[in-house]
Coordinates of N, CA and C in Angstrom, one line a residue:
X1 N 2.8 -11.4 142.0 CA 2.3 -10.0 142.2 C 0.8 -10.0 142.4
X2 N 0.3 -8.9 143.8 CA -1.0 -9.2 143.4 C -2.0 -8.3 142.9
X3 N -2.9 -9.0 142.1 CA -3.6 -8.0 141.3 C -4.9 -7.4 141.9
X4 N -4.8 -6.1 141.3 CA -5.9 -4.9 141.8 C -6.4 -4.1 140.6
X5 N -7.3 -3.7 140.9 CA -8.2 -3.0 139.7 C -8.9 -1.5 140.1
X6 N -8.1 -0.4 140.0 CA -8.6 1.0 140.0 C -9.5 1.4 139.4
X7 N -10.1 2.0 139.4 CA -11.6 2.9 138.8 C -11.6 4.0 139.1
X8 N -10.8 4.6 138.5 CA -11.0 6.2 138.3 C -12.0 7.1 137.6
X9 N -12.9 7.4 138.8 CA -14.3 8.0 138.3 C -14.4 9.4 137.6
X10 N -15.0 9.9 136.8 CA -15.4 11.4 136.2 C -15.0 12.3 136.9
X11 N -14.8 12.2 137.9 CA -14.2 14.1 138.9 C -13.0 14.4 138.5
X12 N -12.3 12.8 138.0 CA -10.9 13.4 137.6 C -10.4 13.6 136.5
X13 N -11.6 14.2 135.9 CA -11.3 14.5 134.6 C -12.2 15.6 134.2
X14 N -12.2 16.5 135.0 CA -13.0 17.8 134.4 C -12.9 18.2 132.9
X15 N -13.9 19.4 132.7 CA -13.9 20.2 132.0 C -12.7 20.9 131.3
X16 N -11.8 21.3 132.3 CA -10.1 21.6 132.0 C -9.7 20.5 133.0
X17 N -8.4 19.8 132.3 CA -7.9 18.6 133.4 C -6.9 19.2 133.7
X18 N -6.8 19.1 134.7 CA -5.6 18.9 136.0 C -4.6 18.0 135.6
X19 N -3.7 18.8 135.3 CA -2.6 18.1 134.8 C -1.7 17.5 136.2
X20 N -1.6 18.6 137.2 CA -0.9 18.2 138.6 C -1.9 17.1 139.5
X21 N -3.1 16.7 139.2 CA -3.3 15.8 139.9 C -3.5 14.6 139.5
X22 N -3.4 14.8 138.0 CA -3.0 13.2 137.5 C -1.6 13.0 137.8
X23 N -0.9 14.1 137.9 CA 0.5 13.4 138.5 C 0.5 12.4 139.9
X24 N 0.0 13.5 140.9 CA -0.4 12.7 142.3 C -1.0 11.9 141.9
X25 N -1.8 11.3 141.3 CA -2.8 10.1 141.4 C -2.3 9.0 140.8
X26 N -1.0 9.4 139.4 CA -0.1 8.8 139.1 C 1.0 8.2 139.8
X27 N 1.5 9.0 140.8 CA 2.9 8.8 141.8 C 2.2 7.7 142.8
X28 N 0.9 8.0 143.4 CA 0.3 6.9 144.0 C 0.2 5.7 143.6
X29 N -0.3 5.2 142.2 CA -0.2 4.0 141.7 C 1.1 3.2 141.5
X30 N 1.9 4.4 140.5 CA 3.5 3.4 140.9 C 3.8 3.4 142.2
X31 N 3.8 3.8 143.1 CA 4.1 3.3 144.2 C 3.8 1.8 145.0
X32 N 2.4 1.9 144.2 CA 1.9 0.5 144.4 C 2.3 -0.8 143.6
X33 N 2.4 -0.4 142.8 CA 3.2 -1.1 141.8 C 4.6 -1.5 142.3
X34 N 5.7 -0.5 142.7 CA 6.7 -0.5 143.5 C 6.4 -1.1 144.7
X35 N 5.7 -1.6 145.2 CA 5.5 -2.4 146.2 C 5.0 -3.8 145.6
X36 N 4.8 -4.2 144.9 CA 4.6 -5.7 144.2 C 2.8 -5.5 143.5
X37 N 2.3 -4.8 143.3 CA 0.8 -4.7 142.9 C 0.8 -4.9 141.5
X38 N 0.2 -5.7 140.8 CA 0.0 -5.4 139.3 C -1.7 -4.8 139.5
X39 N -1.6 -4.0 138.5 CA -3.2 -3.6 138.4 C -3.5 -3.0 137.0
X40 N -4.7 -3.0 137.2 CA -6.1 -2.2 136.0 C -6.3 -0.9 136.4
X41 N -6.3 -0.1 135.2 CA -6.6 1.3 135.9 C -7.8 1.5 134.7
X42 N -8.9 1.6 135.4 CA -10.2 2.1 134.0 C -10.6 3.6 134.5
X43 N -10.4 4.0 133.2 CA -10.7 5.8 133.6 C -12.2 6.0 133.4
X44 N -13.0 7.1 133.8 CA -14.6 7.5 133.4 C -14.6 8.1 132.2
X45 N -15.7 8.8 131.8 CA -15.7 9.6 131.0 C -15.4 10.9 131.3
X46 N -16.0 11.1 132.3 CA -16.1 12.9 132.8 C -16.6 13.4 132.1
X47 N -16.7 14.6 132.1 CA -17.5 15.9 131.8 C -16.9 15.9 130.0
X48 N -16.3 15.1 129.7 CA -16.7 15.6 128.1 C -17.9 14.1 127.3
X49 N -17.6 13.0 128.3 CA -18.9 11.7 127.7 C -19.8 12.9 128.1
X50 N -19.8 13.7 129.6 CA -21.6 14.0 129.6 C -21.8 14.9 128.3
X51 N -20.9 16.3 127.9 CA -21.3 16.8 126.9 C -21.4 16.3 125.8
X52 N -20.2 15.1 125.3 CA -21.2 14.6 124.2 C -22.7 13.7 124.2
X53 N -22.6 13.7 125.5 CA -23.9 12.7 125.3 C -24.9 13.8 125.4
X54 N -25.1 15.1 125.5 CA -25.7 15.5 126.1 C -26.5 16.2 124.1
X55 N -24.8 17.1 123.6 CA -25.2 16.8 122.1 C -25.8 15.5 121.3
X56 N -25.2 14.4 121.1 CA -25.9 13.4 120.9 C -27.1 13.2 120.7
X57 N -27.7 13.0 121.8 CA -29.1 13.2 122.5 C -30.1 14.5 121.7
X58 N -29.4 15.7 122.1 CA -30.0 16.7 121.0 C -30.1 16.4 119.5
X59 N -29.0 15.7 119.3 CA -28.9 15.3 117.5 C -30.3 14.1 117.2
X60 N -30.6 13.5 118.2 CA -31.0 12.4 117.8 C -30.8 11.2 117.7
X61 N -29.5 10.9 118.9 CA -28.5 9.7 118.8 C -29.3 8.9 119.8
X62 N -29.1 7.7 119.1 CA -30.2 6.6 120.1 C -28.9 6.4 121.4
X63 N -29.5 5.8 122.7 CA -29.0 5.6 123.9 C -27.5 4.5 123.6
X64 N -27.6 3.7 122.4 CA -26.3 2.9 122.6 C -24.8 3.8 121.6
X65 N -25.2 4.5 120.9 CA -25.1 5.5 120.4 C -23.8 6.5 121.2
X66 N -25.3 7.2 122.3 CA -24.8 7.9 123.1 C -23.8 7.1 124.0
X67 N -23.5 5.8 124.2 CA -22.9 4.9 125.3 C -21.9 5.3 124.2
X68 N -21.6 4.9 123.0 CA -20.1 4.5 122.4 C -19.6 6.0 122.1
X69 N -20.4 7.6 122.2 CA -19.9 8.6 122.6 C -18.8 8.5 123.6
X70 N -19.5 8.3 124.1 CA -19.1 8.4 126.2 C -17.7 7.7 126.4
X71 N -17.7 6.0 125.6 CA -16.8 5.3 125.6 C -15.4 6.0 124.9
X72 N -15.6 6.2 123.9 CA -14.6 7.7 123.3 C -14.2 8.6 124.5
X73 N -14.7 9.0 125.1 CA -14.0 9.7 125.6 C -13.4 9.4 126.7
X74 N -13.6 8.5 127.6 CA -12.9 7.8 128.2 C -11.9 6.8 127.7
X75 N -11.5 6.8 126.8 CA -10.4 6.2 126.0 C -9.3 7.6 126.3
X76 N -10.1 8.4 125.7 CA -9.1 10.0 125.6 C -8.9 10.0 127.2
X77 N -9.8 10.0 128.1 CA -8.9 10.1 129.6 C -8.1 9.4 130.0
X78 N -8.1 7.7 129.5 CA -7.1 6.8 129.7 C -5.9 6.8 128.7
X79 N -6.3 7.6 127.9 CA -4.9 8.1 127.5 C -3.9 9.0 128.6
X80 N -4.9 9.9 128.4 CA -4.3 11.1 129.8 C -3.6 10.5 130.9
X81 N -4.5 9.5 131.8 CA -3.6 8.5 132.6 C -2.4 8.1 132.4
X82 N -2.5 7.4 131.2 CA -1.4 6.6 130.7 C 0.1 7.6 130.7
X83 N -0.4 8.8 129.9 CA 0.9 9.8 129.9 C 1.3 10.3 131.5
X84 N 0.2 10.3 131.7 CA 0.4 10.4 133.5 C 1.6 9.3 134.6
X85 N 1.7 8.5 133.8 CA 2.4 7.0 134.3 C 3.5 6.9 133.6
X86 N 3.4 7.6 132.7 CA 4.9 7.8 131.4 C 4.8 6.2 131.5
X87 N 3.9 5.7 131.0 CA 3.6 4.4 129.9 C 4.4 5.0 128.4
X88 N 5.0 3.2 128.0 CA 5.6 3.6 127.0 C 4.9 3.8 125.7
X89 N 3.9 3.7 125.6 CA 2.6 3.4 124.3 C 1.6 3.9 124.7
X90 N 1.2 5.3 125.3 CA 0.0 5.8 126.2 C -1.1 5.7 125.2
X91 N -1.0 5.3 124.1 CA -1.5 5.4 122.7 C -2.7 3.7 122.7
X92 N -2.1 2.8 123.0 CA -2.7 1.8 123.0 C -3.5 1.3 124.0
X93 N -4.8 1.9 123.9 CA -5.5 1.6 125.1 C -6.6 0.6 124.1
X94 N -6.6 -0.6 125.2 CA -6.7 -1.9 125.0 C -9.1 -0.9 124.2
X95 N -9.6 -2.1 123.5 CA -10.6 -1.1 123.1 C -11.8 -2.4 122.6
X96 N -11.5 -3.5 123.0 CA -12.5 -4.3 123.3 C -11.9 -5.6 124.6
X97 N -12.5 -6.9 124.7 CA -12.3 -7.8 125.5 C -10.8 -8.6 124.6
X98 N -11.1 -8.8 123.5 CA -9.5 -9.6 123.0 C -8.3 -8.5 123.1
X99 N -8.5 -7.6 123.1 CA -7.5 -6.6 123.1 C -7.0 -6.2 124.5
X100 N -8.0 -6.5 125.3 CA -7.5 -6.5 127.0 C -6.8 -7.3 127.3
X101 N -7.7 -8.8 127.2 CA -6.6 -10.1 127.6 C -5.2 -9.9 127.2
X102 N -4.8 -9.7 125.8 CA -3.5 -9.6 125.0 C -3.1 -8.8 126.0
X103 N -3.4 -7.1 126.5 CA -2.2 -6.6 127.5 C -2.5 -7.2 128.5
X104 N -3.3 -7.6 129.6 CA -3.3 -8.7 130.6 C -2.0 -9.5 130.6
X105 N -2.3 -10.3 129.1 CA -1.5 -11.4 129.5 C -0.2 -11.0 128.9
X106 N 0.2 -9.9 128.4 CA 1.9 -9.2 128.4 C 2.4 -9.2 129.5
X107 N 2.1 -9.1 130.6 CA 2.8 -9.3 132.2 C 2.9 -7.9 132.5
X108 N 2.3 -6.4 131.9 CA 2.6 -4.9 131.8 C 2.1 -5.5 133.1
X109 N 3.3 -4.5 134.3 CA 2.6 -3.9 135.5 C 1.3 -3.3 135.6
X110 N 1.2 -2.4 134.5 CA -0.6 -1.2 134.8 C -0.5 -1.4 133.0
X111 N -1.7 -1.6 133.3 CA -2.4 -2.0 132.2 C -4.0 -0.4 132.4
X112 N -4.1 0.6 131.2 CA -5.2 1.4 131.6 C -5.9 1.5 130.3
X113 N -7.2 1.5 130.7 CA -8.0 1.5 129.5 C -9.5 2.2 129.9
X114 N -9.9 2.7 128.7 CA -11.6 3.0 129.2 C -12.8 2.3 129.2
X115 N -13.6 2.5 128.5 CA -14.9 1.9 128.0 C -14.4 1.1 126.8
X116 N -15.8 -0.1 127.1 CA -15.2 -1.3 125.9 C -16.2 -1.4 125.2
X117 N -17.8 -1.6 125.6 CA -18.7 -1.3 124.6 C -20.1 -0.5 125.2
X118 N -21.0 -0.5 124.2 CA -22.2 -0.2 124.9 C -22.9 -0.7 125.7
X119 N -23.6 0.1 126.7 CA -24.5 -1.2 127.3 C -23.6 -1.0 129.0
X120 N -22.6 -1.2 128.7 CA -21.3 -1.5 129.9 C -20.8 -0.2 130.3
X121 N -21.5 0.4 131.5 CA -20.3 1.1 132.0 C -18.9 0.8 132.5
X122 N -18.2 1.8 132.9 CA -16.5 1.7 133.1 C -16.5 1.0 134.4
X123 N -17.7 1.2 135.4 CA -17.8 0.1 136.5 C -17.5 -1.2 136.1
X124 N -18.6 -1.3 135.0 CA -18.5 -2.9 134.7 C -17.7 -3.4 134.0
X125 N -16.6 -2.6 133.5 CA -15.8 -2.5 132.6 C -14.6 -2.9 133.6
X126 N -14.5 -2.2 134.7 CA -13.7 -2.5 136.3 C -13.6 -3.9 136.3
X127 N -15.2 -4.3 136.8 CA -15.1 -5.7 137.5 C -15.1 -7.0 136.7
X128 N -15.1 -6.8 135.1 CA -14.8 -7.9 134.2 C -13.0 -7.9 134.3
X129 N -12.7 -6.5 134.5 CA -11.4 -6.6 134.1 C -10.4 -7.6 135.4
X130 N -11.5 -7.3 136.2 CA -11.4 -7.8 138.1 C -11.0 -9.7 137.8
X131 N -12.1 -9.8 136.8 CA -12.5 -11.4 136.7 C -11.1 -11.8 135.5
X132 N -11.0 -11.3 134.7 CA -10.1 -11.1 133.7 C -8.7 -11.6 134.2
X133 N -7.9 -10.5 135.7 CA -6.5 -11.1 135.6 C -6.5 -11.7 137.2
X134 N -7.8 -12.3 137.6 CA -7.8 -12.4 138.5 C -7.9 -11.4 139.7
X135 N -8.0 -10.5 140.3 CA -8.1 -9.8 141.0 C -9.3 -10.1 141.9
X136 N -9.2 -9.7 143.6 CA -10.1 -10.0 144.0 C -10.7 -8.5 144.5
X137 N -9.9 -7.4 144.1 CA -10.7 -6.5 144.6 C -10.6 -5.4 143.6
X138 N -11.6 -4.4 143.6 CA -11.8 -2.9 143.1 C -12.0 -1.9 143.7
X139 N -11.6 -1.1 143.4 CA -10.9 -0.1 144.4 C -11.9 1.2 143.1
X140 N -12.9 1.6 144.0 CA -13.6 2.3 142.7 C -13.5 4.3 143.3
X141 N -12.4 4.9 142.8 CA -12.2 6.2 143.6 C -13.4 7.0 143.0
X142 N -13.8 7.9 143.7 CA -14.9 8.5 143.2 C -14.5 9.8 143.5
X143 N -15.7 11.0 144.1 CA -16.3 12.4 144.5 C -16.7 12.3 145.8
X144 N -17.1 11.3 146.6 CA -17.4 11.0 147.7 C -17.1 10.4 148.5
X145 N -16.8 10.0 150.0 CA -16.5 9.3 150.6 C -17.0 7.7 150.6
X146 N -18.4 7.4 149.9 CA -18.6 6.0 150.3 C -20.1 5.8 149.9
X147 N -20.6 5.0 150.1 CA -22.3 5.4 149.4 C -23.2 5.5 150.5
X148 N -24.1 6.5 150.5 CA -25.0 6.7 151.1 C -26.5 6.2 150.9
X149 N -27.1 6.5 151.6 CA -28.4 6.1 151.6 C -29.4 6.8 150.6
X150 N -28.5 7.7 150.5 CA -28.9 9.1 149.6 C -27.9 10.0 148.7
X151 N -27.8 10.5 147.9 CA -27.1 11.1 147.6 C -26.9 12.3 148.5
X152 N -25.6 12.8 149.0 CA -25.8 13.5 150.5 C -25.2 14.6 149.6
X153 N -25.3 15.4 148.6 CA -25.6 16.3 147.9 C -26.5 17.3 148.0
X154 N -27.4 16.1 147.6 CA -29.0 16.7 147.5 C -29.9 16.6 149.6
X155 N -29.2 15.3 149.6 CA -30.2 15.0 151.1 C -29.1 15.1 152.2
X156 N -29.4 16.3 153.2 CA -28.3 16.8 154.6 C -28.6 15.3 155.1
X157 N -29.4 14.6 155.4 CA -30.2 13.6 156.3 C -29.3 12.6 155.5
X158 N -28.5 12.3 154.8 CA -28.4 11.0 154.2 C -26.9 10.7 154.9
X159 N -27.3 9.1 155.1 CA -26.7 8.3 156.3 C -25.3 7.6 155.1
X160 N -24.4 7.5 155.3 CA -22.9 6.6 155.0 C -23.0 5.3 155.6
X161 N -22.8 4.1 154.5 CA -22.7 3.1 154.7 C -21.4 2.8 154.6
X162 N -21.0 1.8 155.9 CA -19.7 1.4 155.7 C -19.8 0.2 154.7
X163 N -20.9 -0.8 154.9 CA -20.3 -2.3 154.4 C -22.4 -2.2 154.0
X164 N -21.9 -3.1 152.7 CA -23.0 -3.8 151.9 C -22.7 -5.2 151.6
X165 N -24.0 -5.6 151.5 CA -23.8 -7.0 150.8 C -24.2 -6.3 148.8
X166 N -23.8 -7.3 147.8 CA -24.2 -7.0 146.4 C -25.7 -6.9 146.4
X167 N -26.3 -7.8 147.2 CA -27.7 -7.9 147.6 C -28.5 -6.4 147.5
X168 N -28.2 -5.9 148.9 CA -28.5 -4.6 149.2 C -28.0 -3.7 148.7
X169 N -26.3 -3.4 147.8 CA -26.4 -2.4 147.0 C -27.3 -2.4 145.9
X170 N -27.8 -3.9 145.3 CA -28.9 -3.8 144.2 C -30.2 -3.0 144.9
X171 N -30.3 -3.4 145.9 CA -31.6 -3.1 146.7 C -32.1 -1.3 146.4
X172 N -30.6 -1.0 146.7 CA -30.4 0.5 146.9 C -30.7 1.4 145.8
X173 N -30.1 0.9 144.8 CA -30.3 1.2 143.6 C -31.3 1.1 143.0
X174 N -32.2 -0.2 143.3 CA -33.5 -0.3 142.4 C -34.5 0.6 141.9
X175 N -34.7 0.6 141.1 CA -35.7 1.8 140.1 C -35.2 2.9 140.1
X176 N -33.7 2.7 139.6 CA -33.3 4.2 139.8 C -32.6 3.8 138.1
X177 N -32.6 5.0 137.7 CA -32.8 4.9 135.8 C -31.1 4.9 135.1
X178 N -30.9 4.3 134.4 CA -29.6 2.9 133.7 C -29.5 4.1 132.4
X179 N -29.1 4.9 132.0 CA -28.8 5.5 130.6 C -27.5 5.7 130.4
X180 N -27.2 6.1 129.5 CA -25.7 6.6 129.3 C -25.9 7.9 129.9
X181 N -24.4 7.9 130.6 CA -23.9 9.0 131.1 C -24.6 9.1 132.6
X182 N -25.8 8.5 132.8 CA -26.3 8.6 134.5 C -26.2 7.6 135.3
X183 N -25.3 6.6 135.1 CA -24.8 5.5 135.9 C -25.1 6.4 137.8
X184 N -25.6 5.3 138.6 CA -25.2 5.5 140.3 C -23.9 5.9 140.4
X185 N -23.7 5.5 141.9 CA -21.9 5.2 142.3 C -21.8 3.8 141.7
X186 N -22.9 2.8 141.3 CA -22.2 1.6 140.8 C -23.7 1.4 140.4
X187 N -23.4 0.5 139.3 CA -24.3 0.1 138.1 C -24.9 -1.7 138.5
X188 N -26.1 -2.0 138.1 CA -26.8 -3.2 138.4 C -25.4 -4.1 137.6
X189 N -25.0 -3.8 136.2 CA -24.4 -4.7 135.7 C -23.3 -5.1 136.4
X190 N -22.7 -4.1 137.0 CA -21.3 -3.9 137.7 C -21.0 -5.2 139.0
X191 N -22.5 -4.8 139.7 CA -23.0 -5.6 141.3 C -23.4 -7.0 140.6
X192 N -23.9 -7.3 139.9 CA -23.5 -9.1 139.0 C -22.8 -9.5 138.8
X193 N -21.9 -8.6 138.5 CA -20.3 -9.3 137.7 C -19.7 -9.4 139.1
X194 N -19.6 -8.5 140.2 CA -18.6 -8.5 141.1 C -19.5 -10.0 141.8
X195 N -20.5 -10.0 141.8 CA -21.4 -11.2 142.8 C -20.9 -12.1 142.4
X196 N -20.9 -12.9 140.8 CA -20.8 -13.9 140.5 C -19.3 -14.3 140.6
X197 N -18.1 -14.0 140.6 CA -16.8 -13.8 140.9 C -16.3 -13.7 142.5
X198 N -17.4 -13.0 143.3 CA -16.9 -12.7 145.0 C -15.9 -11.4 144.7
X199 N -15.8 -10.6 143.5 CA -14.8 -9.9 144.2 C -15.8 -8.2 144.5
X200 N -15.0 -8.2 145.6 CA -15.0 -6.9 146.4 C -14.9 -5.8 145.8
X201 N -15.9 -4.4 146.1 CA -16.0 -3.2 145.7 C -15.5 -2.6 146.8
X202 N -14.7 -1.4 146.7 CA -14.5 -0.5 147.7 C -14.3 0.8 147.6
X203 N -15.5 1.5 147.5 CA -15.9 2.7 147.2 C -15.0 3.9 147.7
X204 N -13.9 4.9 147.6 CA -13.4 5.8 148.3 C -13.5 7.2 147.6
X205 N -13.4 8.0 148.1 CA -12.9 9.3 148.2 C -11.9 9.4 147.2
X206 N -11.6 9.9 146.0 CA -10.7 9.3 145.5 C -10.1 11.1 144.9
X207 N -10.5 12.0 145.4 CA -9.9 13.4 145.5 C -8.4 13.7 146.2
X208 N -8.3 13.2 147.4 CA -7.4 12.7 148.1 C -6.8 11.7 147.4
X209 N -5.5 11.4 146.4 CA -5.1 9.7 145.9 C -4.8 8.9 147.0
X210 N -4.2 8.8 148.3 CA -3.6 8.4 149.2 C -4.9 7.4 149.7
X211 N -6.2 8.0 149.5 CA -7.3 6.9 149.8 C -7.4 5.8 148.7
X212 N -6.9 5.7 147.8 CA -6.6 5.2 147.1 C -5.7 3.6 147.1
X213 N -4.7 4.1 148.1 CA -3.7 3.4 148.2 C -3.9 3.1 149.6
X214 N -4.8 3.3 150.4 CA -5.4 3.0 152.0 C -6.1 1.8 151.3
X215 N -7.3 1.7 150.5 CA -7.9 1.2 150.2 C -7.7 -0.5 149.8
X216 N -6.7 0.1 148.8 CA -5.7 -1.5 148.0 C -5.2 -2.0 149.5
X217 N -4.4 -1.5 150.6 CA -3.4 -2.0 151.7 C -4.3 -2.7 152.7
X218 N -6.0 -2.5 152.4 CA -6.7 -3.4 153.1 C -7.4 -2.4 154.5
X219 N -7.6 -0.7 154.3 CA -7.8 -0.2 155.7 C -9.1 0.5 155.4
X220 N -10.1 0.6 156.5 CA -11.1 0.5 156.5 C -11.7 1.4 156.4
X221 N -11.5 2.5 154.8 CA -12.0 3.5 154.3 C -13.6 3.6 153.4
X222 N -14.0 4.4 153.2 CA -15.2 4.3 152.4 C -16.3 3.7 152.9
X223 N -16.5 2.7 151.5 CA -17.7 1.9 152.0 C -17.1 0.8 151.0
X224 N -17.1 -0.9 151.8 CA -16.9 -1.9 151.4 C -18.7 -2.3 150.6
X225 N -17.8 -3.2 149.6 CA -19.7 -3.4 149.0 C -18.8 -5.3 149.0
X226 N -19.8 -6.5 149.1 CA -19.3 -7.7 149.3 C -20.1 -8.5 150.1
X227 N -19.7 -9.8 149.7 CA -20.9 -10.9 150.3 C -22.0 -11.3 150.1

């Protein structure tokens, strides 16, 4: 079987969650699965890591603190997934590195889990897990189609990159501020782990699930990050 590693970013886990689109987002992955895929599914925090971090912060909670907030609650989203997949133990989401390997190496088709510690966002949480069962690629669904030059939110003028080297997505990033809860589209720690491994980031749209599953089949959506 070959292995792949999902990253399902914060959009899909609002404030009130979407019960109907974790289904579609679910029906997409078994399918992949149903086609011979084993994979990793790491969920974000979404909008409840930001409000607790956001409390936190007001309380007084130091920055690693606010990280093991955040990680909580992306546990609770990868639960949500997991019931989303009618996993038979939605309950056991793997909650450090010894506890990953062990379901890795159970042979589970989808294996989903959140944040592992501080320090580590769920990107880098992705591309260890990448290195972990072998996988050579990540498939990181996001809010946007791909990375830009800019956040094209804020800037009309900001240009879509198809393809990066790890080099220049660090480039891109540089001096841009590492806290809990304000991760880029991808993290310094993230672009090291995938560098020193070779495996492949591929940024999509991940609103649409079906980009999703373009993505994994090898077609030339988003923005490739590699080399």
């Amino acid at each position: 079987m070959k292995a792949v590693v999902i990253k399902i970013g914060g959009f899909a886990f609002p404030e009130q969650p979407d019960a109907a689109f974790l289904r579609e987002l679910a029906a997409v992955l078994k399918r992949l699965v149903s086609e011979g895929y084993r994979m990793a599914v790491v969920a974000g925090g979404g909008r409840l890591a930001r409000t607790l971090i956001e409390a936190g912060r007001a309380l007084g909670a130091s920055e690693a603190l606010c990280d093991e907030l955040a990680i909580r609650a992306s546990r609770l989203n990868a639960t949500l997934l997991a019931l989303a997949l009618g996993l038979p133990d939605p309950l056991s989401v793997p909650t450090d590195t010894p506890s990953l390997v062990r379901e890795l190496a159970a042979g589970k088709p989808i294996v989903v889990l959140g944040g592992l510690q501080p320090g580590q966002s769920t990107d880098s949480v992705a591309v260890l897990t990448a290195e972990l069962m072998g996988a050579s690629l990540v498939v990181k669904a996001t809010d946007v189609d791909g990375i830009y030059t800019a956040d094209p939110r804020e800037a009309p003028d900001a240009r879509k990159l198809d393809r990066l080297t790890y080099r220049e997505a660090m480039e891109l990033l540089a001096g841009k501020a590492v806290r809990a809860g304000t991760y880029e589209l991808l993290d310094p720690l993230a672009l090291r782990l995938a560098e020193r491994s070779r495996i492949a980031i591929r940024v999509v749209d991940g609103r649409d699930p079906e980009n999703i599953y373009k993505a994994v089949k090898g077609e030339p959506i988003g923005t490739l990050v590699e080399g």
